[in-house]
Amino acid sequence: MSSPTEYTGSGPQVVPSFTSVDDVVTKLRETGYLADDATATSTFLADRLGKPLLVEGPAGVGKTELAKSIAAATNAEFVRLQCYEGIDEARALYEWNHAKQILHIQATGNRAWDEAKTDIFSDEFLLPRPLLKAISREGSTVLLIDEVDKADVDMEGLLLEVLSDFAITIPEMGTVAAQRRPIVLLTSNATRELSEALKRRCLYLYIDFPDAEREKEILASRVPNLSASLSAELVRIVGVLRTLDIRKKPSVAETIDWANTLLALGAGEQADTKTSGLDDGLIARTLGVVLKHRPDLKTALKELKLG
């Protein structure tokens, strides 16, 4: 970790990683992420302006994958803060290794507190968590604050403070200020409304399920051995499933899993490439790859007339 510095409030330097929107599209495609115009434009602006990007959308549409792909495309360090109910500052910022501190005090004998605290409140005993890791790095960094809507409202105040100044004060050591502003993405499944203050701090991008052509393009990229006919049939069925009144709609990742499952079972291996080789029995047996709740399976079997 870089040494604490006197914080001046001027903010860290913004060093862009992309030269244009087209550059974003090209570099993300090289990682396997197919970005549409809105995604590429938002990514470019977040990088160029140094503003956090709030990405909302249903689970499984590629929000987390976008952050990972940006890190891969820019050769940046990927740092992830996974939010959950009850997450606190210690898990997001830093903690002290209390056990190691106690052992050090015992090992160094009886000393005055002023002398001992100089030793135990140092980098050696500090456990940096994701926000401190991202801010203290000197190189290119992508910080993902994942599923921010699962965190308590109090956590939003902490995030606002950190994302405003990109500096963290450690009372025992001083202020750690970022020298280079990380690319920051926050994701949300919209399970609760985020504060207007947090939204104002960020650029905004909504990612929905892809249309049929985009999803077939994704399948061609991720499952290259999949035939065009089988890909088209899979995308058609998944599209139907997403229109049903079910608890969890199939994600893009689950479409990819289903494609790999069907290939493993030999679907699409017949000589006639005009047909998919996907019969009703095979669909029914493998629906559990894309639907993970029993009521959803029953609804799908009924609506698809599979039994």
Short mmCIF file of C-alpha atoms in Angstrom, two decimals:
data_model
loop_
_atom_site.label_atom_id
_atom_site.label_comp_id
_atom_site.label_asym_id
_atom_site.label_seq_id
_atom_site.Cartn_x
_atom_site.Cartn_y
_atom_site.Cartn_z
CA MET A 1 0.00 0.00 0.00
CA SER A 2 1.21 3.49 -0.81
CA SER A 3 2.13 5.67 2.16
CA PRO A 4 -0.50 8.06 3.55
CA THR A 5 -0.19 11.55 2.14
CA GLU A 6 -1.45 14.96 3.13
CA TYR A 7 -4.79 15.22 1.32
CA THR A 8 -5.25 18.46 -0.60
CA GLY A 9 -8.74 17.79 -1.98
CA SER A 10 -7.61 18.26 -5.60
CA GLY A 11 -8.53 14.69 -6.51
CA PRO A 12 -6.57 11.97 -8.29
CA GLN A 13 -5.35 12.14 -11.86
CA VAL A 14 -7.59 10.78 -14.61
CA VAL A 15 -5.57 8.68 -17.07
CA PRO A 16 -7.89 7.47 -19.88
CA SER A 17 -7.49 3.87 -21.05
CA PHE A 18 -9.62 4.13 -24.23
CA THR A 19 -9.13 6.51 -27.15
CA SER A 20 -12.69 6.42 -28.53
CA VAL A 21 -16.02 4.61 -28.36
CA ASP A 22 -14.90 2.40 -31.25
CA ASP A 23 -11.76 1.58 -29.28
CA VAL A 24 -13.97 0.39 -26.41
CA VAL A 25 -15.96 -1.85 -28.76
CA THR A 26 -12.81 -3.32 -30.29
CA LYS A 27 -10.95 -3.95 -27.04
CA LEU A 28 -13.97 -5.41 -25.25
CA ARG A 29 -14.67 -7.69 -28.21
CA GLU A 30 -11.12 -9.02 -27.94
CA THR A 31 -11.97 -10.16 -24.39
CA GLY A 32 -15.17 -11.83 -25.60
CA TYR A 33 -17.56 -9.08 -24.45
CA LEU A 34 -19.82 -7.78 -27.21
CA ALA A 35 -20.78 -4.24 -26.23
CA ASP A 36 -23.68 -2.39 -27.85
CA ASP A 37 -23.49 1.34 -28.60
CA ALA A 38 -24.93 2.45 -25.25
CA THR A 39 -22.58 0.22 -23.25
CA ALA A 40 -19.52 1.26 -25.24
CA THR A 41 -20.40 4.97 -24.99
CA SER A 42 -21.04 4.81 -21.24
CA THR A 43 -17.79 2.91 -20.68
CA PHE A 44 -15.83 5.46 -22.72
CA LEU A 45 -17.31 8.40 -20.81
CA ALA A 46 -16.72 6.77 -17.41
CA ASP A 47 -13.10 6.25 -18.38
CA ARG A 48 -12.56 9.66 -19.99
CA LEU A 49 -14.42 11.75 -17.38
CA GLY A 50 -13.31 9.72 -14.38
CA LYS A 51 -16.90 9.30 -13.17
CA PRO A 52 -18.31 6.12 -11.59
CA LEU A 53 -20.69 4.17 -13.82
CA LEU A 54 -23.88 2.77 -12.26
CA VAL A 55 -25.01 -0.27 -14.26
CA GLU A 56 -28.52 -1.54 -13.58
CA GLY A 57 -30.43 -4.44 -15.09
CA PRO A 58 -31.75 -7.94 -14.45
CA ALA A 59 -29.44 -10.54 -12.96
CA GLY A 60 -27.28 -12.29 -15.51
CA VAL A 61 -27.21 -9.75 -18.34
CA GLY A 62 -23.46 -9.13 -18.11
CA LYS A 63 -23.07 -6.26 -15.63
CA THR A 64 -20.29 -7.91 -13.62
CA GLU A 65 -18.77 -9.34 -16.78
CA LEU A 66 -18.52 -5.81 -18.19
CA ALA A 67 -16.26 -4.72 -15.30
CA LYS A 68 -14.09 -7.83 -15.67
CA SER A 69 -13.80 -7.27 -19.41
CA ILE A 70 -12.82 -3.61 -18.97
CA ALA A 71 -10.05 -4.71 -16.61
CA ALA A 72 -8.85 -7.34 -19.08
CA ALA A 73 -9.05 -4.93 -22.03
CA THR A 74 -6.99 -2.25 -20.26
CA ASN A 75 -4.54 -4.57 -18.46
CA ALA A 76 -5.82 -3.15 -15.18
CA GLU A 77 -5.97 -4.73 -11.75
CA PHE A 78 -9.51 -5.92 -11.01
CA VAL A 79 -10.75 -5.17 -7.46
CA ARG A 80 -14.23 -6.27 -6.42
CA LEU A 81 -16.35 -5.25 -3.43
CA GLN A 82 -19.24 -7.71 -3.18
CA CYS A 83 -22.09 -6.04 -1.32
CA TYR A 84 -24.53 -7.89 0.91
CA GLU A 85 -26.95 -7.12 3.70
CA GLY A 86 -25.01 -6.12 6.79
CA ILE A 87 -21.71 -5.26 5.09
CA ASP A 88 -19.90 -2.62 7.15
CA GLU A 89 -16.99 -0.21 6.84
CA ALA A 90 -14.48 -2.75 8.13
CA ARG A 91 -15.28 -5.18 5.29
CA ALA A 92 -15.28 -2.41 2.68
CA LEU A 93 -12.36 -0.23 3.83
CA TYR A 94 -9.85 -1.89 6.14
CA GLU A 95 -9.36 -3.81 9.37
CA TRP A 96 -6.52 -4.15 11.85
CA ASN A 97 -4.98 -7.58 12.41
CA HIS A 98 -5.65 -7.56 16.14
CA ALA A 99 -4.21 -11.01 16.81
CA LYS A 100 -0.92 -10.06 15.16
CA GLN A 101 -0.85 -6.74 17.03
CA ILE A 102 -1.25 -8.51 20.39
CA LEU A 103 1.50 -11.01 19.56
CA HIS A 104 3.81 -8.17 18.57
CA ILE A 105 3.19 -6.29 21.82
CA GLN A 106 3.84 -9.46 23.84
CA ALA A 107 6.99 -10.27 21.89
CA THR A 108 8.54 -6.82 22.28
CA GLY A 109 8.16 -6.68 26.06
CA ASN A 110 6.97 -3.88 28.28
CA ARG A 111 7.06 -0.56 26.47
CA ALA A 112 5.26 2.74 26.79
CA TRP A 113 2.05 2.92 24.76
CA ASP A 114 3.28 5.85 22.67
CA GLU A 115 6.21 3.73 21.54
CA ALA A 116 4.22 0.52 20.99
CA LYS A 117 1.42 2.10 18.95
CA THR A 118 3.93 3.43 16.43
CA ASP A 119 4.79 -0.16 15.57
CA ILE A 120 1.38 -1.82 15.62
CA PHE A 121 -0.48 0.84 13.62
CA SER A 122 1.49 0.41 10.43
CA ASP A 123 1.18 -1.32 7.05
CA GLU A 124 2.41 -4.58 8.54
CA PHE A 125 -0.72 -4.91 10.68
CA LEU A 126 -3.24 -3.38 8.28
CA LEU A 127 -5.69 -5.59 6.37
CA PRO A 128 -6.80 -3.52 3.36
CA ARG A 129 -10.25 -4.32 1.99
CA PRO A 130 -11.43 -3.61 -1.57
CA LEU A 131 -11.99 0.16 -1.37
CA LEU A 132 -8.62 0.82 0.25
CA LYS A 133 -6.90 -1.60 -2.15
CA ALA A 134 -8.31 0.21 -5.18
CA ILE A 135 -7.48 3.68 -3.89
CA SER A 136 -3.95 2.85 -2.75
CA ARG A 137 -2.86 1.23 -6.03
CA GLU A 138 -0.63 3.37 -8.24
CA GLY A 139 -1.34 1.45 -11.45
CA SER A 140 -4.45 1.13 -13.60
CA THR A 141 -7.35 -0.27 -11.58
CA VAL A 142 -10.96 -1.26 -12.20
CA LEU A 143 -13.06 -1.15 -9.02
CA LEU A 144 -16.33 -3.09 -9.12
CA ILE A 145 -18.86 -2.38 -6.36
CA ASP A 146 -21.15 -5.32 -7.08
CA GLU A 147 -24.85 -5.48 -6.22
CA VAL A 148 -24.81 -2.21 -4.32
CA ASP A 149 -28.60 -2.46 -3.87
CA LYS A 150 -28.05 -5.35 -1.43
CA ALA A 151 -26.09 -3.15 0.98
CA ASP A 152 -27.73 -1.09 3.70
CA VAL A 153 -28.56 2.56 3.09
CA ASP A 154 -25.79 3.58 5.51
CA MET A 155 -23.23 2.03 3.16
CA GLU A 156 -24.28 4.46 0.45
CA GLY A 157 -23.05 7.33 2.61
CA LEU A 158 -19.64 5.70 2.85
CA LEU A 159 -19.54 5.11 -0.90
CA LEU A 160 -20.50 8.72 -1.58
CA GLU A 161 -17.63 9.92 0.58
CA VAL A 162 -15.08 7.61 -1.02
CA LEU A 163 -16.25 8.21 -4.59
CA SER A 164 -16.24 11.97 -4.03
CA ASP A 165 -12.62 12.37 -2.95
CA PHE A 166 -11.07 8.96 -3.65
CA ALA A 167 -9.39 9.24 -0.29
CA ILE A 168 -9.69 7.23 2.91
CA THR A 169 -8.64 8.49 6.33
CA ILE A 170 -7.10 5.97 8.71
CA PRO A 171 -7.08 7.76 12.09
CA GLU A 172 -3.93 5.99 13.30
CA MET A 173 -1.96 6.58 10.09
CA GLY A 174 -3.37 9.49 8.13
CA THR A 175 -5.14 9.86 4.79
CA VAL A 176 -4.57 7.54 1.84
CA ALA A 177 -5.38 9.43 -1.35
CA ALA A 178 -5.51 7.90 -4.81
CA GLN A 179 -2.81 9.09 -7.19
CA ARG A 180 -4.67 7.69 -10.22
CA ARG A 181 -8.44 7.53 -10.36
CA PRO A 182 -9.68 3.96 -10.83
CA ILE A 183 -12.39 3.08 -13.32
CA VAL A 184 -15.38 2.49 -11.04
CA LEU A 185 -18.48 0.44 -11.85
CA LEU A 186 -21.39 -0.06 -9.47
CA THR A 187 -23.94 -2.73 -10.35
CA SER A 188 -27.52 -3.04 -9.18
CA ASN A 189 -30.31 -5.54 -9.81
CA ALA A 190 -32.77 -2.80 -8.76
CA THR A 191 -34.06 -4.76 -5.76
CA ARG A 192 -34.36 -1.40 -3.97
CA GLU A 193 -34.21 2.23 -5.02
CA LEU A 194 -30.78 3.78 -4.62
CA SER A 195 -30.41 7.27 -3.18
CA GLU A 196 -30.56 10.24 -5.53
CA ALA A 197 -27.25 11.45 -4.11
CA LEU A 198 -25.49 8.27 -5.20
CA LYS A 199 -27.13 8.36 -8.62
CA ARG A 200 -26.05 11.97 -9.14
CA ARG A 201 -22.48 10.96 -8.47
CA CYS A 202 -22.56 8.42 -11.30
CA LEU A 203 -23.16 8.03 -14.99
CA TYR A 204 -26.03 5.61 -15.63
CA LEU A 205 -26.36 2.57 -17.89
CA TYR A 206 -29.21 0.08 -18.09
CA ILE A 207 -28.41 -3.32 -19.57
CA ASP A 208 -31.38 -5.48 -20.51
CA PHE A 209 -31.51 -8.97 -21.95
CA PRO A 210 -30.06 -8.87 -25.48
CA ASP A 211 -32.25 -9.16 -28.55
CA ALA A 212 -32.18 -12.40 -30.52
CA GLU A 213 -29.48 -11.35 -32.98
CA ARG A 214 -27.18 -10.11 -30.23
CA GLU A 215 -27.67 -13.27 -28.20
CA LYS A 216 -26.86 -15.46 -31.21
CA GLU A 217 -23.72 -13.39 -31.73
CA ILE A 218 -22.78 -13.95 -28.08
CA LEU A 219 -23.33 -17.70 -28.46
CA ALA A 220 -21.18 -17.75 -31.59
CA SER A 221 -18.40 -16.04 -29.63
CA ARG A 222 -18.63 -18.14 -26.45
CA VAL A 223 -19.67 -21.52 -27.94
CA PRO A 224 -18.02 -21.58 -31.37
CA ASN A 225 -18.90 -25.24 -32.05
CA LEU A 226 -22.61 -24.53 -31.82
CA SER A 227 -24.42 -24.78 -35.18
CA ALA A 228 -26.38 -21.80 -36.43
CA SER A 229 -29.64 -23.79 -36.41
CA LEU A 230 -29.19 -24.97 -32.82
CA SER A 231 -28.18 -21.46 -31.73
CA ALA A 232 -31.30 -19.98 -33.33
CA GLU A 233 -33.57 -22.54 -31.68
CA LEU A 234 -31.97 -22.06 -28.28
CA VAL A 235 -32.31 -18.29 -28.47
CA ARG A 236 -35.93 -18.62 -29.57
CA ILE A 237 -36.82 -20.89 -26.63
CA VAL A 238 -34.96 -18.72 -24.10
CA GLY A 239 -36.79 -15.70 -25.50
CA VAL A 240 -40.12 -17.45 -24.86
CA LEU A 241 -39.07 -18.39 -21.32
CA ARG A 242 -38.28 -14.75 -20.55
CA THR A 243 -41.83 -13.76 -21.43
CA LEU A 244 -43.33 -16.18 -18.90
CA ASP A 245 -44.44 -15.26 -15.39
CA ILE A 246 -41.57 -17.02 -13.62
CA ARG A 247 -39.45 -16.20 -10.60
CA LYS A 248 -36.05 -16.07 -12.32
CA LYS A 249 -35.76 -15.39 -16.03
CA PRO A 250 -32.86 -17.15 -17.81
CA SER A 251 -29.67 -15.10 -18.00
CA VAL A 252 -27.26 -14.89 -20.90
CA ALA A 253 -24.80 -16.98 -18.88
CA GLU A 254 -27.46 -19.69 -18.55
CA THR A 255 -28.11 -19.61 -22.29
CA ILE A 256 -24.39 -20.29 -22.77
CA ASP A 257 -24.51 -23.09 -20.19
CA TRP A 258 -27.49 -24.64 -21.99
CA ALA A 259 -25.65 -24.50 -25.30
CA ASN A 260 -22.64 -26.29 -23.82
CA THR A 261 -24.94 -28.84 -22.16
CA LEU A 262 -26.68 -29.67 -25.42
CA LEU A 263 -23.38 -30.03 -27.25
CA ALA A 264 -22.16 -32.40 -24.53
CA LEU A 265 -25.30 -34.50 -25.08
CA GLY A 266 -24.70 -34.65 -28.81
CA ALA A 267 -27.38 -32.26 -30.03
CA GLY A 268 -26.76 -30.83 -33.48
CA GLU A 269 -24.48 -33.64 -34.60
CA GLN A 270 -26.79 -34.92 -37.36
CA ALA A 271 -25.80 -34.38 -40.98
CA ASP A 272 -28.80 -32.17 -41.75
CA THR A 273 -27.57 -28.76 -40.66
CA LYS A 274 -30.96 -27.16 -41.43
CA THR A 275 -32.46 -28.70 -38.31
CA SER A 276 -31.28 -28.14 -34.77
CA GLY A 277 -31.60 -31.69 -33.47
CA LEU A 278 -33.34 -30.26 -30.41
CA ASP A 279 -36.40 -32.41 -29.66
CA ASP A 280 -39.03 -31.92 -26.98
CA GLY A 281 -37.62 -34.68 -24.79
CA LEU A 282 -34.13 -33.16 -24.76
CA ILE A 283 -35.54 -29.72 -23.96
CA ALA A 284 -37.57 -31.10 -21.06
CA ARG A 285 -34.62 -33.06 -19.63
CA THR A 286 -32.24 -30.10 -19.71
CA LEU A 287 -34.51 -27.20 -18.68
CA GLY A 288 -32.92 -27.37 -15.23
CA VAL A 289 -29.83 -25.77 -16.71
CA VAL A 290 -31.67 -22.49 -17.29
CA LEU A 291 -34.50 -22.61 -14.75
CA LYS A 292 -33.57 -23.14 -11.09
CA HIS A 293 -36.95 -23.08 -9.32
CA ARG A 294 -39.50 -25.90 -9.41
CA PRO A 295 -42.53 -23.62 -10.05
CA ASP A 296 -40.63 -22.08 -12.98
CA LEU A 297 -39.96 -25.54 -14.42
CA LYS A 298 -43.64 -26.51 -14.11
CA THR A 299 -44.72 -23.27 -15.78
CA ALA A 300 -42.24 -23.71 -18.62
CA LEU A 301 -43.17 -27.35 -19.25
CA LYS A 302 -46.83 -26.36 -19.44
CA GLU A 303 -46.35 -23.30 -21.66
CA LEU A 304 -43.93 -25.08 -24.00
CA LYS A 305 -46.29 -28.08 -24.09
CA LEU A 306 -43.55 -30.48 -23.07
CA GLY A 307 -45.60 -32.66 -20.75
#
